[in-house]
Amino acid sequence: MTKKLRELVVDETFEMFVLLKNADVRLARNGKKFIAFTFQDTSGTVDGKYWGASDEEIELFTSGKVVFLNGKRELYQNMPQIKILHLRVTNEGEPSEPTLYMEKAPVKIEELQEELNRFLFDINHAKWQRVVRFLLNKYQKEFFDFPAAKRNHHAFAGGLAYHTVTMLRLAKAVCEQYSQVNPSLLYAGIILHDLGKVRELSGALSTEYTLSGNLLGHIVMIDEEITKACQELTINDTDEDIIILKHVILAHHGLLEYGSPVRPKIMEAEILHQLDNLDASIQMMLGALKQVNPGEYTERIFGLDNRNFYLPKI
Amino acid sequence: MTKKLRELVVDETFEMFVLLKNADVRLARNGKKFIAFTFQDTSGTVDGKYWGASDEEIELFTSGKVVFLNGKRELYQNMPQIKILHLRVTNEGEPSEPTLYMEKAPVKIEELQEELNRFLFDINHAKWQRVVRFLLNKYQKEFFDFPAAKRNHHAFAGGLAYHTVTMLRLAKAVCEQYSQVNPSLLYAGIILHDLGKVRELSGALSTEYTLSGNLLGHIVMIDEEITKACQELTINDTDEDIIILKHVILAHHGLLEYGSPVRPKIMEAEILHQLDNLDASIQMMLGALKQVNPGEYTERIFGLDNRNFYLPKI
Amino acid sequence: MTKKLRELVVDETFEMFVLLKNADVRLARNGKKFIAFTFQDTSGTVDGKYWGASDEEIELFTSGKVVFLNGKRELYQNMPQIKILHLRVTNEGEPSEPTLYMEKAPVKIEELQEELNRFLFDINHAKWQRVVRFLLNKYQKEFFDFPAAKRNHHAFAGGLAYHTVTMLRLAKAVCEQYSQVNPSLLYAGIILHDLGKVRELSGALSTEYTLSGNLLGHIVMIDEEITKACQELTINDTDEDIIILKHVILAHHGLLEYGSPVRPKIMEAEILHQLDNLDASIQMMLGALKQVNPGEYTERIFGLDNRNFYLPKI
Amino acid sequence: MTKKLRELVVDETFEMFVLLKNADVRLARNGKKFIAFTFQDTSGTVDGKYWGASDEEIELFTSGKVVFLNGKRELYQNMPQIKILHLRVTNEGEPSEPTLYMEKAPVKIEELQEELNRFLFDINHAKWQRVVRFLLNKYQKEFFDFPAAKRNHHAFAGGLAYHTVTMLRLAKAVCEQYSQVNPSLLYAGIILHDLGKVRELSGALSTEYTLSGNLLGHIVMIDEEITKACQELTINDTDEDIIILKHVILAHHGLLEYGSPVRPKIMEAEILHQLDNLDASIQMMLGALKQVNPGEYTERIFGLDNRNFYLPKI
Amino acid sequence: MTKKLRELVVDETFEMFVLLKNADVRLARNGKKFIAFTFQDTSGTVDGKYWGASDEEIELFTSGKVVFLNGKRELYQNMPQIKILHLRVTNEGEPSEPTLYMEKAPVKIEELQEELNRFLFDINHAKWQRVVRFLLNKYQKEFFDFPAAKRNHHAFAGGLAYHTVTMLRLAKAVCEQYSQVNPSLLYAGIILHDLGKVRELSGALSTEYTLSGNLLGHIVMIDEEITKACQELTINDTDEDIIILKHVILAHHGLLEYGSPVRPKIMEAEILHQLDNLDASIQMMLGALKQVNPGEYTERIFGLDNRNFYLPKI
Amino acid sequence: MTKKLRELVVDETFEMFVLLKNADVRLARNGKKFIAFTFQDTSGTVDGKYWGASDEEIELFTSGKVVFLNGKRELYQNMPQIKILHLRVTNEGEPSEPTLYMEKAPVKIEELQEELNRFLFDINHAKWQRVVRFLLNKYQKEFFDFPAAKRNHHAFAGGLAYHTVTMLRLAKAVCEQYSQVNPSLLYAGIILHDLGKVRELSGALSTEYTLSGNLLGHIVMIDEEITKACQELTINDTDEDIIILKHVILAHHGLLEYGSPVRPKIMEAEILHQLDNLDASIQMMLGALKQVNPGEYTERIFGLDNRNFYLPKI
């Protein structure tokens, strides 16, 4: 059986179907155009440059397409790289569906749905549960399809739901340890905290920020969604319990300079923020560490203050 | 005719009706209670301590009451101070309405309304005008009654409307100078930018933050109000023009660390932010400078990075 | 049965034994001395001032003593306060042991020891286990007796051990969720991370910083202790596994400006740091929230950027 | 009539005279030299690379020269670009005067002079007016010729005078609104605030910082100029009115970290600083926005914290 | 022979002449006035409160006066304090000259002058020497009389000259070690760097900031003084050597946020800045350390980021 | 006699032996590999690119090798550059020892040793002297061989010892001036302060950070070394004198954000920190200034906040 992209060793030649995750046209210093590709399959991504691209090829090989690639795995400044020997678009009958090649959440959607449902049952506060269910229904498809971010952490299809569920599990451990923490509030807040991203981002494939993502941001948009949900459910959104639910979500970036309009002023808001941070940090570190061998350092991770991490030999 | 509080000279004794703006009960070092009063009339405020207050007096002389004060104007560490000679509550028939003694906007409400109306006519964009009119109607009373802040700038009855109108005038000068600036957007944004304060603050008398003021903030609440207004007016709030109006308002604190969830990304948003800053700064400086004589420095102004200002002799 | 300090209602008079947690002699503005007491029992602390203290009384009523207090619970600027009616030292036969009145970890020492032992078994790496056991033996008494901080979080007898165990429990949830995390390294790091505090602080009663606490700090001192332990156990402390264990501990404050000489560069170091933060934050919030009623705000919490927190009515 | 540089459409070929605003010689990766040109005419600037430049061509085509360009307008990474087909220096009789191709203030010099004169009349304070007139006379030519900055805002010939006049207009609106503001002080301060730039910068063409610009800065140099003007006019420069005029100018960058040796401590100083900021910000945004179409984002603007701005479709 | 203020032991009663360094009238909580004195003699300062001061006494005992004090040395919150038993103004013939009681530079003025002269000889650059001599002559009296700061470091009569000379000595060691450093430039810069303080401060007794000190600052004022000196000496102040001398002085606070309008861009400017810092730091630490015994910590030092320092027992 | 690398003039061709300080293989935009060399001899370094390198050449010309270079000195973007005409490895009998081509301390090792010995004699405190001598013996070879940093300041063989001695000389000047400073403590601290770098860095040739350098840092490692030295010398490392010595060293980066786990709390610690800064700054400026001519600016210096410095014409 054929190897995947990140399984190739240096100098190995290969043929395989891959997704063009990015295809940027640039000008070489000799005045000719080339395409800077990022090839992707479920094992990850590798870059490769296509020199002297014709205008037809530029039109043909665009971001989001599946292609058949004949190449050689090389090493360039300690980073894996593909030398392109030949490239063609897929023929009829060949596996050309982009989602076949995209990274996925490490858990199946069905399992995530099931696990999420069990947490929904644990939201004992009626209004919160109604709001959460209403919004999960409204954005069900996107919730299980979207990444949790354009890049950085959980930037893969299903990342939003996966991140939500792993946070819920950590939250459960906190609630078991500290009986004073309100699980209903914490769970409801976690489930909704990043749901505004379904309006902030364009989707799972070639993810971009939308206009409202740029000008309003996902934090404000989920607040608007709760406001509208309350109107449809005829819940008074100036009741203390709704104010508190909104606060827990608005404050989840922790600091004003990270885009929350208020800092956490309720215990569950502070906990939600810290768990979000912890889960995203672990995911970013795991993503970088799986690219290196024991005894090596990772690339610098933008979302962790540009630190690089060491993978111990032990 | 009787002098006002800030017109008294040092060592002058007087009798007058004043409002108890603050009445904090504290413990003296001899173990007895005293009340730290802030007396107010339309000329400003002066502090005074009531030593050895009995429990009955503590119940009688509470914040928000009008009293008849017999006192002497003194100077203490360069700050004016009232030595209390006698104090009593008002009798029937005496002028006991708090608003009689509170600082007011330097312009009459009617004039503010009229001027505001002229600016409303200049909002040429139909949806923006409908939203602005809807919300001004909904909160008409509060808009012309509330202060623009709990303390710092425009902290007086009518301050919110006054601040809005002075900003509109400066905005007009900008629009006349730079034809590329969109007056409709700038005016609509200015009129709504602080309207969320009618939910953030408790009112003009003994102003406090409400729970939603603390947990959501006025910036998020005006966004919610626009969202609800659009639903009632059956305007699609995901249209670009509504997104832009919301952005201009969400961004008006300029920096994330000042509580805006997004930084200005539209020219009118940046201008609105800077005009807000300019108008508030001038108001704060005027408030402090009117308390001192030429050749003196003001108190330090919290809202201006704790700077004090010099009033030239020229 | 007699009430405890924090169970008294306003204006209630009472007699009880209490510990003098603090006894600061100050000068009143009339030139006479008074003592500013902080009274303590297991329910918490309340302040009270003793006016016109004689020199004999000043010598008698010192910090760390148990006294018999006849007083009245009052309210002063929204803070509970004791009006002292009478005060005397304990007579023979009366319960004068300070530890009877000090806050304790909410779990018994024996249970903490047992739970800790189970985690020790889960450290599968021989050298790490030997170092951890060696140092736990060396400082066994202090580990289960010391607070985790002079003030802020876990500032009670047994706080160090309690904080260590609650962190271990959260760490277990992380390890269960993310199989790539090394439990041995994370557990060993957690158990040792604050052990240097037994040299940094003077003990559980009247906790102060020692000279080496001030000049070296607990982070450097635990590194020294591991260095010495390795010498005694004839483990080479330049081996990678010891370097890594030291790193995980040195980096646990997360940022250089918080006193770690290096930032986390290993995944388990980053996780340890975030769990430390999370557990300390929850402990600080719980401590402040238990002093207020639903619908009220806590005091500002120094260790959480001086934020105050709201206890919802729900 | 021939199109201008910024009016060309993609793939259009053209012939025109243009100014070489920049001509940087660089080494291509094949070891050969090329020239990175920035072409300029009154419509703006576009870049273009000249591959394989000979040493003669490098000497011929230098910054500041006018050339005849035969080229093709292309698009490269979303930025307009010129593909150079042929290039030659101008022949006798052809329009080779650089100023013909440089961006200019949007108002004629004569109008700026006239408007400035009207403001000079409004400076009612004799000493201030004498100092201002003296320095305007001394640097008259440079004042109407220099840009207001090397890059960022008003970086065109006449930019200094244009920026001064637009600030004066906004200042007038402030003075009309707030009678407590001293127009003489504000106008005198505005006229002089950036005049030190005539010593800080080298001129309108190929603008560079001078040695004294780098080592002293324009803020200190205008202070020196006022000092010398006072000596020549036998005005005592330790009089309060001169101290105040100097302060208003020294403080105009607002913050110490932006190079003002003192922060504003006089109301007019604070207003001058904010108006300077506002006018420069608007100019920077207008400059960037005129390069894009509705629905697009501008380049990032260095002087506005590297933000990019959206041009609404409305 | 009588002891000095800081030589008294706790509970010792005494009679001596002292200077009233400060005499602030305040209001006690019983409504009566008291005076908060700072007594001073050449050994240092101690505070003492005068309770129940009459209006006559308030007029009599003002800052800057010498008085005859009968008091008792006490300890209050670990700080020395004077209990005032009796106080009277001096009679004729008694030593009432304030300078007799003020702290002085630890070296005689004559020695400072002599040492300074030797350094003047080492300024080999003619223009720099003429400027330095001109300004030293102009402000000779003030230079040897003024403190180097209102508080913090060298806040005593002669402090300015003393600080200048100790910096020159350290500078000499640097020049001897690094032959590339220009001694003429470094010495000239050091001698002038704080000379603007003779215009910034009001003098040695009851030192206050002048108006120009507040609005212009000593850094700008010494630049003005050099400008004027050049005009009187007919030196062209746009010559590179004068620009460099000015730069070295303008940049001596090192950072813009500390009030320098430019950062050091010449090696001697950077060295001058660091030596200034070093000498001031040592002086502040010495001042604080001489108040404590080995094994104790000093008060927190404002000018050193509020750190306190430990005096070792060794 | 042949010129050295930094003595060549533009366009001069030459033949000489040089060290390959760096040899990075990169990919040109035409898809071919090239080597980016940094050539070094005792006069400094210059870069040069080797286009179209074969795989054999890439293996041959590696970092740390001596080669015979036939080249031409060119100028590229104002930076000196070598155009490689021919390159070959050294033959037997040719001078191929890397140290012949590396920058050295400007003083001979023997002189540094002698001077250091004189300072050792001035450490009058027995325990400090024993610890210092013990560690100097243990790491004697490395101390006189290592650089003081990987790059930035004193990044040459012997740099560690040279930096130590020049700091000691400046310290002597401070001690002569201020008798209250303890020379024994200051000298002992200076000698040890950077000794941990012998474990942090890999050596003088191709200097890299070691794993313990990255994960523990040189500050913690010298503390460990003192701890171990005390054990071997049977000195109690919890004695105040050892705590103080450790503190002075731990605090030498001055600020927590620069990696010191404690800020200076002893006078000698603060002085050591500032002298370290001063000496390193001078060395960095000298290094940059010797590359330019009078009237020019240096490159930006990373370790001095990225400032560039001007070399005056005077």
Coordinates of C-alpha atoms in Angstrom, one line a residue, chain E residues 43-261:
Chain E
S43 CA 22.8 63.7 60.1
G44 CA 19.5 63.3 58.3
T45 CA 15.8 63.7 58.9
V46 CA 13.2 62.5 61.3
D47 CA 9.4 63.1 61.3
G48 CA 7.3 64.4 64.2
K49 CA 3.7 65.5 64.7
Y50 CA 2.6 68.6 66.6
W51 CA -0.9 68.0 67.8
G52 CA -3.5 70.7 68.3
A53 CA -1.5 73.5 66.7
S54 CA -2.9 77.0 67.1
D55 CA -3.1 79.4 64.2
E56 CA -0.3 81.4 65.6
E57 CA 1.9 78.4 65.9
I58 CA 1.0 77.4 62.3
E59 CA 2.3 80.8 61.1
L60 CA 5.4 80.6 63.3
F61 CA 6.6 77.1 62.5
T62 CA 7.0 77.1 58.7
S63 CA 9.2 75.1 56.4
G64 CA 12.7 76.5 56.1
K65 CA 12.9 77.8 59.7
V66 CA 15.4 76.8 62.4
V67 CA 13.8 75.9 65.8
F68 CA 14.8 74.8 69.2
L69 CA 13.3 71.4 69.8
N70 CA 12.9 69.5 73.1
G71 CA 11.7 66.0 72.2
K72 CA 11.9 62.3 72.7
R73 CA 13.1 59.8 70.1
E74 CA 10.5 57.1 69.6
L75 CA 9.9 54.2 67.2
Y76 CA 6.7 54.0 65.2
Q77 CA 6.1 51.1 62.8
N78 CA 9.8 50.5 62.7
M79 CA 10.5 54.1 61.6
P80 CA 12.2 56.6 63.9
Q81 CA 9.9 59.4 65.1
I82 CA 10.1 62.4 67.4
K83 CA 7.6 63.0 70.2
I84 CA 7.6 66.8 70.5
L85 CA 7.8 68.0 74.2
H86 CA 8.4 71.6 73.5
L87 CA 9.2 73.7 70.5
R88 CA 10.2 77.4 70.1
V89 CA 11.7 79.6 67.4
T90 CA 15.3 80.7 67.8
N91 CA 16.3 83.8 69.7
E92 CA 18.8 86.4 68.5
G93 CA 22.3 85.1 68.7
E94 CA 21.3 81.5 68.3
P95 CA 22.4 79.6 65.2
S96 CA 19.4 80.1 62.9
E97 CA 21.1 79.8 59.5
P98 CA 19.3 76.9 57.6
T99 CA 22.4 75.8 55.7
L100 CA 24.0 74.8 59.0
Y101 CA 21.5 72.0 59.3
M102 CA 21.3 70.8 55.8
E103 CA 22.9 67.7 54.4
K104 CA 26.0 68.5 52.3
A105 CA 28.1 66.8 49.7
P106 CA 30.6 64.5 51.4
V107 CA 33.4 66.5 49.8
K108 CA 34.2 70.2 50.2
I109 CA 33.2 72.6 47.5
E110 CA 36.8 73.7 47.0
E111 CA 37.9 70.2 46.4
L112 CA 35.1 69.7 43.9
Q113 CA 36.1 72.9 42.1
E114 CA 39.7 71.9 42.0
E115 CA 39.0 68.4 40.7
L116 CA 36.6 69.7 38.1
N117 CA 39.2 72.1 36.9
R118 CA 41.6 69.2 36.2
F119 CA 38.9 67.6 34.1
L120 CA 38.3 70.9 32.2
F121 CA 42.0 70.8 31.2
D122 CA 41.4 67.3 29.7
I123 CA 38.8 68.6 27.2
N124 CA 41.0 69.0 24.2
H125 CA 38.4 70.2 21.8
A126 CA 38.4 74.0 21.7
K127 CA 34.8 74.7 20.9
W128 CA 33.5 72.2 23.5
Q129 CA 35.8 73.7 26.1
R130 CA 34.7 77.2 25.4
V131 CA 31.0 76.2 25.7
V132 CA 31.6 74.3 28.9
R133 CA 33.6 77.1 30.5
F134 CA 31.1 79.7 29.4
L135 CA 28.2 77.9 31.0
L136 CA 30.0 77.0 34.1
N137 CA 30.9 80.7 34.6
K138 CA 27.3 81.7 33.9
Y139 CA 25.9 79.4 36.5
Q140 CA 28.9 78.9 38.8
K141 CA 27.1 79.8 42.0
E142 CA 24.2 77.5 41.3
F143 CA 26.3 74.7 40.1
F144 CA 28.1 74.3 43.4
D145 CA 25.0 75.0 45.5
F146 CA 22.1 73.1 43.9
P147 CA 21.0 69.5 44.6
A148 CA 21.1 67.1 41.7
A149 CA 17.4 66.3 42.2
K150 CA 14.4 67.4 44.2
R151 CA 14.4 64.0 45.9
N152 CA 15.8 60.6 45.1
H153 CA 19.5 60.9 44.6
H154 CA 21.9 63.6 45.5
A155 CA 19.1 65.7 47.0
F156 CA 21.4 67.9 49.1
A157 CA 23.2 71.2 48.7
G158 CA 26.1 70.7 46.4
G159 CA 24.7 67.5 45.1
L160 CA 24.8 68.6 41.5
A161 CA 28.5 69.3 41.6
Y162 CA 29.3 66.2 43.6
H163 CA 27.3 63.9 41.3
T164 CA 29.1 65.5 38.3
V165 CA 32.6 64.9 39.8
T166 CA 31.9 61.3 40.8
M167 CA 30.6 60.6 37.3
L168 CA 33.8 62.2 35.9
R169 CA 35.9 59.8 37.9
L170 CA 34.1 56.8 36.7
A171 CA 34.3 58.1 33.2
K172 CA 38.1 58.4 33.5
A173 CA 38.3 54.7 34.4
V174 CA 36.3 53.9 31.3
C175 CA 38.5 56.1 29.1
E176 CA 41.7 54.5 30.5
Q177 CA 40.3 51.1 29.7
Y178 CA 38.9 51.8 26.3
S179 CA 41.1 54.0 24.2
Q180 CA 38.4 54.4 21.5
V181 CA 36.3 56.5 23.8
N182 CA 36.7 60.3 23.3
P183 CA 37.4 61.7 26.8
S184 CA 36.8 65.3 25.7
L185 CA 33.3 64.5 24.5
L186 CA 32.5 62.4 27.5
Y187 CA 33.8 64.9 30.1
A188 CA 32.2 67.9 28.4
G189 CA 28.9 66.0 28.2
I190 CA 29.0 64.9 31.8
I191 CA 29.8 68.5 33.1
L192 CA 26.8 69.9 31.3
H193 CA 24.4 67.0 31.4
D194 CA 22.4 68.1 34.5
L195 CA 23.3 71.8 34.4
G196 CA 19.8 72.6 33.2
K197 CA 18.6 71.7 36.7
V198 CA 19.7 75.1 37.9
R199 CA 16.7 76.4 35.9
E200 CA 14.5 73.4 36.6
L201 CA 14.7 73.5 40.4
S202 CA 14.2 76.5 42.7
G203 CA 17.4 76.0 44.7
A204 CA 18.9 74.1 47.6
L205 CA 16.3 75.0 50.3
S206 CA 12.7 73.8 50.0
T207 CA 13.5 72.6 46.5
E208 CA 10.6 72.8 44.1
Y209 CA 10.1 72.6 40.3
T210 CA 10.0 75.9 38.5
L211 CA 7.3 76.6 35.9
S212 CA 9.9 76.1 33.1
G213 CA 11.1 73.0 34.9
N214 CA 7.6 71.5 34.7
L215 CA 6.8 72.7 31.1
L216 CA 10.2 72.4 29.4
G217 CA 12.4 70.2 31.6
H218 CA 16.1 70.5 32.3
I219 CA 17.1 68.5 29.2
V220 CA 15.6 71.0 26.8
M221 CA 16.8 74.0 28.8
I222 CA 20.5 73.0 28.7
D223 CA 20.1 72.6 25.0
E224 CA 18.7 76.1 24.9
E225 CA 21.7 77.3 27.0
I226 CA 24.2 75.7 24.6
T227 CA 22.3 77.4 21.7
K228 CA 22.6 80.8 23.4
A229 CA 26.2 80.2 24.4
C230 CA 27.1 79.5 20.8
Q231 CA 25.5 82.7 19.7
E232 CA 27.4 84.7 22.3
L233 CA 30.6 82.9 21.5
T234 CA 29.9 83.2 17.7
I235 CA 30.1 79.5 17.3
N236 CA 28.0 78.0 14.6
D237 CA 25.6 75.7 16.4
T238 CA 24.9 73.7 13.3
D239 CA 28.4 72.4 13.1
E240 CA 28.8 68.7 13.6
D241 CA 30.8 69.1 16.8
I242 CA 28.1 71.1 18.5
I243 CA 25.4 68.8 17.2
I244 CA 27.3 65.9 18.8
L245 CA 27.8 67.7 22.1
K246 CA 24.1 68.5 22.2
H247 CA 23.2 64.9 21.3
V248 CA 25.3 63.4 24.1
I249 CA 23.5 65.6 26.6
L250 CA 19.9 65.3 25.1
A251 CA 20.2 61.5 25.1
H252 CA 21.5 61.1 28.7
H253 CA 18.2 59.7 30.1
G254 CA 18.7 56.8 27.8
L255 CA 15.1 56.1 26.9
L256 CA 12.4 58.3 25.4
E257 CA 10.0 57.3 28.2
Y258 CA 12.5 58.8 30.7
G259 CA 12.3 62.2 28.9
S260 CA 15.2 62.2 26.5
P261 CA 13.9 63.4 23.1

